[in-house]
Each structure stands twice: as structure tokens, then as C-alpha cells.
PDB file of C-alpha atoms in Angstrom:
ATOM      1  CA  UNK A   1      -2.159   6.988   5.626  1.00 45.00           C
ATOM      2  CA  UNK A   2      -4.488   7.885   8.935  1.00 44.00           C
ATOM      3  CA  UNK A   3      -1.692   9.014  11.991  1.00 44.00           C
ATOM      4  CA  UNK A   4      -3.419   8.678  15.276  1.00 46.00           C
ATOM      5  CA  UNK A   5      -2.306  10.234  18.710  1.00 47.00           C
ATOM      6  CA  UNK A   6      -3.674   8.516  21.794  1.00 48.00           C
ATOM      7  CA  UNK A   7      -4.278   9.569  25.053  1.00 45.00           C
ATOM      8  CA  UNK A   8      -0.931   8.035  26.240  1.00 51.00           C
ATOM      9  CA  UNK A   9       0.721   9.689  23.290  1.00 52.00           C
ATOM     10  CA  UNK A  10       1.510   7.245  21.484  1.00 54.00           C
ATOM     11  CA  UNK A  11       1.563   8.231  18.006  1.00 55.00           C
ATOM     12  CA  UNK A  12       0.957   5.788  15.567  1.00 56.00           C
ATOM     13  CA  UNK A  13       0.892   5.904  11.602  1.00 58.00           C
ATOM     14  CA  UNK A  14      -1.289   3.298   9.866  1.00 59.00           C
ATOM     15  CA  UNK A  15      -1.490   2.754   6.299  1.00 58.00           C
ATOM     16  CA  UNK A  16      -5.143   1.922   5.069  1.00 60.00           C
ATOM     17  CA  UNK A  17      -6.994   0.185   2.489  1.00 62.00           C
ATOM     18  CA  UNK A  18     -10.892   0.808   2.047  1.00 61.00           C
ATOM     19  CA  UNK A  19     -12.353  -1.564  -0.809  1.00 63.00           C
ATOM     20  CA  UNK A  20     -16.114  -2.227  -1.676  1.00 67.00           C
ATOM     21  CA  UNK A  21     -18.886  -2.382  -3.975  1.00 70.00           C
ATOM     22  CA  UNK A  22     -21.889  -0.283  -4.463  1.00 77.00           C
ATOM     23  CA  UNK A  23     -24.920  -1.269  -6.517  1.00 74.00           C
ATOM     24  CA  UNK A  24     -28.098   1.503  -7.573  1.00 80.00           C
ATOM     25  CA  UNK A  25     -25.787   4.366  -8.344  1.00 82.00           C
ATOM     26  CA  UNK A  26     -27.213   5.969 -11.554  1.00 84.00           C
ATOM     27  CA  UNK A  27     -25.132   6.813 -14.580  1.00 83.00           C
ATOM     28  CA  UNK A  28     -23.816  10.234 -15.066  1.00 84.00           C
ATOM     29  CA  UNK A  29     -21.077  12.438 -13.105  1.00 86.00           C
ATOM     30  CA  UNK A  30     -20.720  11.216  -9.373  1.00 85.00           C
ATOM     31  CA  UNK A  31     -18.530  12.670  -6.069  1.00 85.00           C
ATOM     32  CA  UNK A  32     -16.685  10.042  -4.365  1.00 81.00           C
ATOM     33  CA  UNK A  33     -15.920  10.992  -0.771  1.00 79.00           C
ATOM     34  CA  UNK A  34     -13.944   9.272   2.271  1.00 75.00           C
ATOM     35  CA  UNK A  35     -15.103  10.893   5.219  1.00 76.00           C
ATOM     36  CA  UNK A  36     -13.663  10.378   9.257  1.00 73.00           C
ATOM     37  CA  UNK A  37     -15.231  10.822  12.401  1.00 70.00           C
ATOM     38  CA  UNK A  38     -16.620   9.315  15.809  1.00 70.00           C
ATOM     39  CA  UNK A  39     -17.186   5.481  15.535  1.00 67.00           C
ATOM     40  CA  UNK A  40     -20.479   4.065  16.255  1.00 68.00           C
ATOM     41  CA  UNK A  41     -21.398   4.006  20.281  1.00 67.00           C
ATOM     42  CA  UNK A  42     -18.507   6.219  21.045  1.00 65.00           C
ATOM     43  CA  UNK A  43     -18.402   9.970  22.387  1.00 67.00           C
ATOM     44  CA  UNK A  44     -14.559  10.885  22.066  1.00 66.00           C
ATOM     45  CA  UNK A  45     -12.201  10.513  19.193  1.00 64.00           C
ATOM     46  CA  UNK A  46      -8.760  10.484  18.681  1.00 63.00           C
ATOM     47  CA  UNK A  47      -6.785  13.344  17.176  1.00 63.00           C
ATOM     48  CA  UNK A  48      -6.200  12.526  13.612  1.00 66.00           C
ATOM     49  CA  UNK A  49      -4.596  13.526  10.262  1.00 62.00           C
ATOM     50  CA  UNK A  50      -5.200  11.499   6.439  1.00 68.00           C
ATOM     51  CA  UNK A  51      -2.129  11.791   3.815  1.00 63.00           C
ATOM     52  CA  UNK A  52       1.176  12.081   5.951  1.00 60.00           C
ATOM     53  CA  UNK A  53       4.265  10.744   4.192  1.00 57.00           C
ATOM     54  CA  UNK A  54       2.187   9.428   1.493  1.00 59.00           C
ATOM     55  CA  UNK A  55       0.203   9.547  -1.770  1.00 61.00           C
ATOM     56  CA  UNK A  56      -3.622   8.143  -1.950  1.00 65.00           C
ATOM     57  CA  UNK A  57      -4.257   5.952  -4.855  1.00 64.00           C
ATOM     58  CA  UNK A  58      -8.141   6.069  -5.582  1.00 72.00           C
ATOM     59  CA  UNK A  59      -9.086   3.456  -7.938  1.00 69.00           C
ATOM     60  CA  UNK A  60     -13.085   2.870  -8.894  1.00 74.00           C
ATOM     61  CA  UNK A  61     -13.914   0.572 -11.401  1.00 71.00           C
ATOM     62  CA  UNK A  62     -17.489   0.287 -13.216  1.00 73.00           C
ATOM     63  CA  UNK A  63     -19.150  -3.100 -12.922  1.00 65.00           C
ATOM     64  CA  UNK A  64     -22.539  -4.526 -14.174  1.00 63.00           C
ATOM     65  CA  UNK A  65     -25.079  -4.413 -11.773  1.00 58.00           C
ATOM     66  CA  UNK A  66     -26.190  -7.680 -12.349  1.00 54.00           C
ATOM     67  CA  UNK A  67     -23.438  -9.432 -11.720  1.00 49.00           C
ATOM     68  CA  UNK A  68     -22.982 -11.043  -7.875  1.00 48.00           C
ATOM     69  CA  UNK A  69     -19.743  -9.351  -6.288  1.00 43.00           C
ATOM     70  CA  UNK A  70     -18.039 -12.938  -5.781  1.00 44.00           C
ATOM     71  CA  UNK A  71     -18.175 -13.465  -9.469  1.00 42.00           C
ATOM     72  CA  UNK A  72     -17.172  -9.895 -10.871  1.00 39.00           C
ATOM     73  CA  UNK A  73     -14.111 -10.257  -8.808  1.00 39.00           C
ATOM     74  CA  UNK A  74     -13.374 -14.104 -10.626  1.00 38.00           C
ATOM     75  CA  UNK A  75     -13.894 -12.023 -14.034  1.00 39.00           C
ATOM     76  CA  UNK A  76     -10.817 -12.559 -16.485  1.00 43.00           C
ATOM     77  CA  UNK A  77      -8.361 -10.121 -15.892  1.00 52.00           C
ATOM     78  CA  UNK A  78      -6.007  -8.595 -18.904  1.00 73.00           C
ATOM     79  CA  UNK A  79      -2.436  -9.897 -18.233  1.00 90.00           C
ATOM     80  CA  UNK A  80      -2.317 -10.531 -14.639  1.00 87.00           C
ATOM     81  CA  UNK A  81       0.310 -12.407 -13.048  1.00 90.00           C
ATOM     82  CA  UNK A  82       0.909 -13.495  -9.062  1.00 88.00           C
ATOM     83  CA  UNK A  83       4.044 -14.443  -7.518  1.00 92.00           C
ATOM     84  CA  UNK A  84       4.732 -15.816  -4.248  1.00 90.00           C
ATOM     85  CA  UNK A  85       7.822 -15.193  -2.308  1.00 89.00           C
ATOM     86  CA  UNK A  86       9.551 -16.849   0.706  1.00 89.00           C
ATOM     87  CA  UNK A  87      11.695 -13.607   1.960  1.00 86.00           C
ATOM     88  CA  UNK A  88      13.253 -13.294   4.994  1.00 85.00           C
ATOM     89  CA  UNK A  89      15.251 -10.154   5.365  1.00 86.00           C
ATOM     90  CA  UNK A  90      16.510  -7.605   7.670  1.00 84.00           C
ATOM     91  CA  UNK A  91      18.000  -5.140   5.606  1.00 85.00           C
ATOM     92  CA  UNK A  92      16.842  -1.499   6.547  1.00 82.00           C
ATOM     93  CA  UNK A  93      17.630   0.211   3.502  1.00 86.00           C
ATOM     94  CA  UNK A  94      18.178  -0.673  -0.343  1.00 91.00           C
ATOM     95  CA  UNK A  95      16.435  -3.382  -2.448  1.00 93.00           C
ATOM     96  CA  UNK A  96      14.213  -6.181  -0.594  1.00 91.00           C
ATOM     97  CA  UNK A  97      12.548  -8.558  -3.396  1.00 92.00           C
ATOM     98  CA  UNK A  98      11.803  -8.249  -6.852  1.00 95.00           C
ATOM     99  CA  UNK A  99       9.702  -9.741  -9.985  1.00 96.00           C
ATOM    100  CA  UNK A 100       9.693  -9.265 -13.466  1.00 97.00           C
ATOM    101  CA  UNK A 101       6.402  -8.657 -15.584  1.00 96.00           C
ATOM    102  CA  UNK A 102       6.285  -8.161 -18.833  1.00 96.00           C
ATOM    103  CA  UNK A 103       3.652  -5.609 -19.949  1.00 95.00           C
ATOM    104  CA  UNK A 104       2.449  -5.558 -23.418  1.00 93.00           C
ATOM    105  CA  UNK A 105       1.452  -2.611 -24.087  1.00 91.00           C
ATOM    106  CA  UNK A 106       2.510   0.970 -23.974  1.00 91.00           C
ATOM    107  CA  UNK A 107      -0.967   2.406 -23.714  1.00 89.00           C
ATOM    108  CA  UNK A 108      -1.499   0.608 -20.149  1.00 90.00           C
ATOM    109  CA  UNK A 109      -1.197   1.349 -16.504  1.00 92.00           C
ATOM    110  CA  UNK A 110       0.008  -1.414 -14.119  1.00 94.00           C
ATOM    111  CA  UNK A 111      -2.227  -1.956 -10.887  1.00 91.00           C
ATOM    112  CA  UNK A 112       0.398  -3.526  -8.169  1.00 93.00           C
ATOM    113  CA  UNK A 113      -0.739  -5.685  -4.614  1.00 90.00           C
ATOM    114  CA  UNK A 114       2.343  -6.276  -2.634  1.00 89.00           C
ATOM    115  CA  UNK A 115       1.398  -7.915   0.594  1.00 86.00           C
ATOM    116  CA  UNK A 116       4.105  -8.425   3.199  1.00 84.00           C
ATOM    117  CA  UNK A 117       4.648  -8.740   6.977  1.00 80.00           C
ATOM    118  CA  UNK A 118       7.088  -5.919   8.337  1.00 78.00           C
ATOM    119  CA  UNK A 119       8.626  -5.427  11.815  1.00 74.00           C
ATOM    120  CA  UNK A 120       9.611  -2.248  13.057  1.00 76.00           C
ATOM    121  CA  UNK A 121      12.071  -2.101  16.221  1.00 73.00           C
ATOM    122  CA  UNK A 122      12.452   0.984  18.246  1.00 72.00           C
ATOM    123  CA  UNK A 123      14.910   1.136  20.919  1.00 70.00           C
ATOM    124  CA  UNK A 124      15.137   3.948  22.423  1.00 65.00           C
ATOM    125  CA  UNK A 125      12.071   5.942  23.667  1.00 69.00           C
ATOM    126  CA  UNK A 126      11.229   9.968  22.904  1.00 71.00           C
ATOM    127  CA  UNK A 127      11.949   9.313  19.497  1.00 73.00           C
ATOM    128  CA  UNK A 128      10.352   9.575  16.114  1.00 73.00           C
ATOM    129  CA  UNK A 129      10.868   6.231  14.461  1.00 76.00           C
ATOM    130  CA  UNK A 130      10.340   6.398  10.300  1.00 78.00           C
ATOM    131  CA  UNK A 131      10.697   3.343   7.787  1.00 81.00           C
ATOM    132  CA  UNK A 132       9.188   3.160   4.493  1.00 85.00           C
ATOM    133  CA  UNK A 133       8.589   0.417   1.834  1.00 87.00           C
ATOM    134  CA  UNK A 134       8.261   1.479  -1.535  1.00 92.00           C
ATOM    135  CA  UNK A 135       6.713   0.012  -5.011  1.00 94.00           C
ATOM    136  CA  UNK A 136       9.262   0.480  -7.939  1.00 96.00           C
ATOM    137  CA  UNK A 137       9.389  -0.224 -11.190  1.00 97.00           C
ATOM    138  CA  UNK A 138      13.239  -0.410 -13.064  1.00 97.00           C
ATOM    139  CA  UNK A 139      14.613   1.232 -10.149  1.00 95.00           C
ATOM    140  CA  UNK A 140      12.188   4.456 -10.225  1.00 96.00           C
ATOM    141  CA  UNK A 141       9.534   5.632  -8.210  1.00 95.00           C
ATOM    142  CA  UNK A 142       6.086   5.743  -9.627  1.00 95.00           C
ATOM    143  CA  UNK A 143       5.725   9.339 -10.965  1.00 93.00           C
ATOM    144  CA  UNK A 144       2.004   9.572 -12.777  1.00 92.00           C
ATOM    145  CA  UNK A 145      -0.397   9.449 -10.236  1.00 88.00           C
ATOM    146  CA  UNK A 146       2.406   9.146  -7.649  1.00 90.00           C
ATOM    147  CA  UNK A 147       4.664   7.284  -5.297  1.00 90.00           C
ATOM    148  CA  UNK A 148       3.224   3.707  -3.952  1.00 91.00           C
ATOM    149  CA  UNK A 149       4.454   2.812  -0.569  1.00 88.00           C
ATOM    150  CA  UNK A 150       3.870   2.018   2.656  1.00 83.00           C
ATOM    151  CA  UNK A 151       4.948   3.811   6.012  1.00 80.00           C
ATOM    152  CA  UNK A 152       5.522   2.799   9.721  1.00 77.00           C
ATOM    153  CA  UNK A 153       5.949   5.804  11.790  1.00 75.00           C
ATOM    154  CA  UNK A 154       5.950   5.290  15.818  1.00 73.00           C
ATOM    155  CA  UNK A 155       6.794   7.998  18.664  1.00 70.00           C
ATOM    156  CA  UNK A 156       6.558   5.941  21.719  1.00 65.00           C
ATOM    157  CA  UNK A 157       6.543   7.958  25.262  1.00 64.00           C
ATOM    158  CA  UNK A 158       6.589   4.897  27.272  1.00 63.00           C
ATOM    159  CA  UNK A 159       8.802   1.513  26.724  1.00 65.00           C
ATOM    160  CA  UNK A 160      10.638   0.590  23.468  1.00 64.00           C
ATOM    161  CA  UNK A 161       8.233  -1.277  20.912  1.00 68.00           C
ATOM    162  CA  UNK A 162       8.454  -3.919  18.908  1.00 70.00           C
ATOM    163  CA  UNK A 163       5.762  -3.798  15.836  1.00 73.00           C
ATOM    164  CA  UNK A 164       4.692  -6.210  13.258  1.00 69.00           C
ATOM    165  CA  UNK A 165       2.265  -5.418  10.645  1.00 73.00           C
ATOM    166  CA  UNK A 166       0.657  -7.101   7.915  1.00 75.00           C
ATOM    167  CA  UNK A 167       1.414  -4.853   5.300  1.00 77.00           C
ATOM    168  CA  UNK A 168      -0.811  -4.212   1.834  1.00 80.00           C
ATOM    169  CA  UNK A 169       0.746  -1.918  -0.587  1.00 84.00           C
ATOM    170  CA  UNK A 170      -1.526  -0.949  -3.273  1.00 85.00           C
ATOM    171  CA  UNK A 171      -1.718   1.350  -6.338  1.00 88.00           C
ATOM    172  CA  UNK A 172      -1.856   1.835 -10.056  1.00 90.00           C
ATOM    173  CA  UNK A 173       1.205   3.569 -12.107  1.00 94.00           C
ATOM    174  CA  UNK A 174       0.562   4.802 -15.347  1.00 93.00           C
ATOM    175  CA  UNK A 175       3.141   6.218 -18.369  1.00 94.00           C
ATOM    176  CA  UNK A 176       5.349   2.521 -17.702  1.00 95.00           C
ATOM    177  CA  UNK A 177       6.698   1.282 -21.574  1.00 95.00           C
ATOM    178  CA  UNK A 178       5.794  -1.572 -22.809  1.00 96.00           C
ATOM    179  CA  UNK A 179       8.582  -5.086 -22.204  1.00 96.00           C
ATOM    180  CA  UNK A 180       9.996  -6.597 -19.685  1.00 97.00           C
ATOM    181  CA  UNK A 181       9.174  -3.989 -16.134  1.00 97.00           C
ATOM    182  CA  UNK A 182      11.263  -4.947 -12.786  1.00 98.00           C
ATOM    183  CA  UNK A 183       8.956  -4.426  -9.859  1.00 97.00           C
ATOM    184  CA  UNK A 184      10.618  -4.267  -6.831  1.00 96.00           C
ATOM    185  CA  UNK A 185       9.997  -3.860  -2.873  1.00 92.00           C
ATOM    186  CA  UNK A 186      12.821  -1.272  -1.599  1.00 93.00           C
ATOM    187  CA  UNK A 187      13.390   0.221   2.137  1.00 89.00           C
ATOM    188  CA  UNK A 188      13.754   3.717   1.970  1.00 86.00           C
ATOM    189  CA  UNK A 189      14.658   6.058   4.659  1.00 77.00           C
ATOM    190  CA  UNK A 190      13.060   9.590   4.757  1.00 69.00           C
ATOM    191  CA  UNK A 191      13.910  11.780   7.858  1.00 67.00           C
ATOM    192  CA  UNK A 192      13.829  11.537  11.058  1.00 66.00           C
ATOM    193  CA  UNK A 193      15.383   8.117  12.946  1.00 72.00           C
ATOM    194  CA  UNK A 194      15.757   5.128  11.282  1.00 70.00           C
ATOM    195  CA  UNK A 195      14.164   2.234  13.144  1.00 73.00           C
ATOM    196  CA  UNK A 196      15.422  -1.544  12.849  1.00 77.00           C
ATOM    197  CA  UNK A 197      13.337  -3.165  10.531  1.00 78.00           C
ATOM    198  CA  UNK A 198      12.606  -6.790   9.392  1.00 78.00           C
ATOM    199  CA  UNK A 199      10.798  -7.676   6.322  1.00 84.00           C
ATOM    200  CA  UNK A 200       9.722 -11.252   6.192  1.00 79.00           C
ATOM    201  CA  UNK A 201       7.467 -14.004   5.339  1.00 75.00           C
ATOM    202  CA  UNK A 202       5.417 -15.566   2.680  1.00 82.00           C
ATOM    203  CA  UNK A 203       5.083 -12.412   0.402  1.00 87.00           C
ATOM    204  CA  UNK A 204       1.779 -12.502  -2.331  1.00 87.00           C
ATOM    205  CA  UNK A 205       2.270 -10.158  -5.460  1.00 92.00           C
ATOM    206  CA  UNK A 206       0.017  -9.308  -8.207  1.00 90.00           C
ATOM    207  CA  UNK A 207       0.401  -7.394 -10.885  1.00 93.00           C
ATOM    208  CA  UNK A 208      -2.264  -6.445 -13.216  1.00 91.00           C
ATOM    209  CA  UNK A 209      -2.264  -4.590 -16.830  1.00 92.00           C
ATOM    210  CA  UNK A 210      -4.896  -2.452 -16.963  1.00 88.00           C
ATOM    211  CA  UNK A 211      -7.090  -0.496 -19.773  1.00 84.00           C
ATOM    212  CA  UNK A 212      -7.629   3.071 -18.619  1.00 77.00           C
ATOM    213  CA  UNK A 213     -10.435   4.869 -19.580  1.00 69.00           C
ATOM    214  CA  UNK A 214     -10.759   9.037 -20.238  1.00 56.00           C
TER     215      UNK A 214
END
């Protein structure tokens, strides 16, 4: 989560995803490191802050080196399943959508991609506007690394907005029992004012059991 105040103060919270592949690294103990500053051909940035409202899930996974990036990502996955959902709703609170998986293992972690389009409304101006959308699994937030969600925060000084976002959540959850696991898409409310929010559109999910190493 990167919040960014412009020069109009506008303040706007946007979730992020950074994904990649690195080849040459040499074995043994390595420091991975997300760094922010000035872009490229630019002399001012914006006052910014990483991790509000949110968790960072931080996933790196070993690949051989010989093997061309489009064709590690086609490898055979352990028990991975995609749905496809046509929702349409406007509910600002409570349960949105939900699959079922069923995970075979208790020694697993399960490493969720819930890709939807939301729409946050504000009305009124001067105010802090706060929505969330959270990953759950039987009803329970993801405890072990931590929660898996996505945020849309606005404080508009100017006219009332009216956002829509392509939105990726993304993480892994780890301690989940092996059977049948409910994985849900819930709006949750956490402080400040409630916005008017509409979650919508051909939604992708994928859920993937995964082997954890040490």
C-alpha cells in the first residue's frame, strides 16, 4: 500500500503489486529490498508513505535458471484451481462472492489472486473516505503471515470523486486445515467515513496449494 499526497492535496491510497524475475543471482543467503524514490527524468517527488492500512505479502520463489520465464510460469502447479465470476454488487459492507477449494493437505499454505473492479463514491468533499476488501477463508481473516486485502482511501479537497480501480488482491496464508476451505471477498469498514462502493464485473480467482520450504 503506497499513499500519495499531491500538490492539490489530493490524497490517494494505491494498493501495489511488483512481480519479476531475476536470473545470475548466486546461491547462498540474499537481501531482498523494495526501495522508493524520484522517477527517471524527474526533479520533485511526491510525499509518500509504504504499509498504511495494510500487511505486505513478500513471496520469492526459486526457479532454474535455464528455464525461459514464459515457460516456468506454464510449469504444473500443485492443486490449483481458477474460477470466474459474473458479480455485480453494491453492497458496502458484509460478504461479496465466494468459492470453495478443497486443500489436501494440512502441511500447505494457500497462495490466493482475487482480481476485481471496485468503485468508490465520495460525496461530500473534506472528508476521509475508507473501504476495504478483504481475502477470507471460513469466515476468518488470514492470521499467519497476515491479513490479505485491498484498500481505497481518498481525501479529496476539490469536487466529489467517483473512482474505479482494477483491483489485484494477492497473498499467501499459511496454518489453513486440510478439506473443504470457503474463500471469500468481504467489504469491511475500518474507521473513518464509509464511502459508497460498487464491486462489479467479470471477477478471475485462483487459488493455489503451495509446498513451503524452511
Amino acid at each position: 500500500m503506497i499513499a500519495l499526497t499531491s500538490a492539490g492535496n489530493q490524497l490517494y491510497h494505491i494498493p501495489m503489486v511488483f512481480t519479476g524475475v531475476c536470473y545470475g543471482i548466486p546461491a547462498g543467503p540474499l537481501v531482498v529490498s523494495v526501495a522508493v524514490g524520484t522517477c527517471a527524468g524527474y526533479s520533485t517527488t511526491a510525499d509518500l508513505y509504504t504499509g498504511l492500512y495494510s500487511a505486505s505479502h513478500i513471496i520469492i520463489e526459486e526457479i532454474r535458471e535455464n528455464t525461459p520465464f514464459i515457460n516456468a510460469k506454464a510449469t504444473p502447479a500443485f492443486n490449483l484451481q481458477n474460477y470466474y465470476l459474473n458479480l455485480s454488487s453494491g453492497a458496502d459492507s458484509g460478504l461479496l462472492a465466494s468459492v470453495n477449494f478443497v486443500k489436501t493437505r494440512s502441511d500447505t499454505a494457500l497462495r490466493v489472486s482475487w482480481t476485481s473492479h471496485n468503485r468508490l463514491i465520495t460525496p461530500a468533499i473534506n472528508v476521509a473516505y475508507h473501504n476495504e476488501w478483504h481475502i477470507m477463508f471460513d469466515g476468518q481473516e488470514c492470521t499467519n503471515p497476515g491479513i490479505i486485502n485491498f484498500i481505497f482511501l481518498i481525501v479529496s479537497s476539490g469536487n466529489a470523486l467517483n473512482n474505479l480501480r482494477t483491483a489485484r488482491n494477492f497473498g499467501i496464508c499459511v496454518g489453513i486445515a486440510a478439506g473443504n476451505v470457503t474463500v471469500s471477498m468481504q467489504a469491511v469498514f475500518s474507521g473513518d467515513t464509509m464511502g459508497d462502493i460498487f464491486t462489479t464485473g467479470g471477477v478471475r480467482v485462483s487459488i493455489e496449494e503451495v509446498l513451503l520450504t524452511a
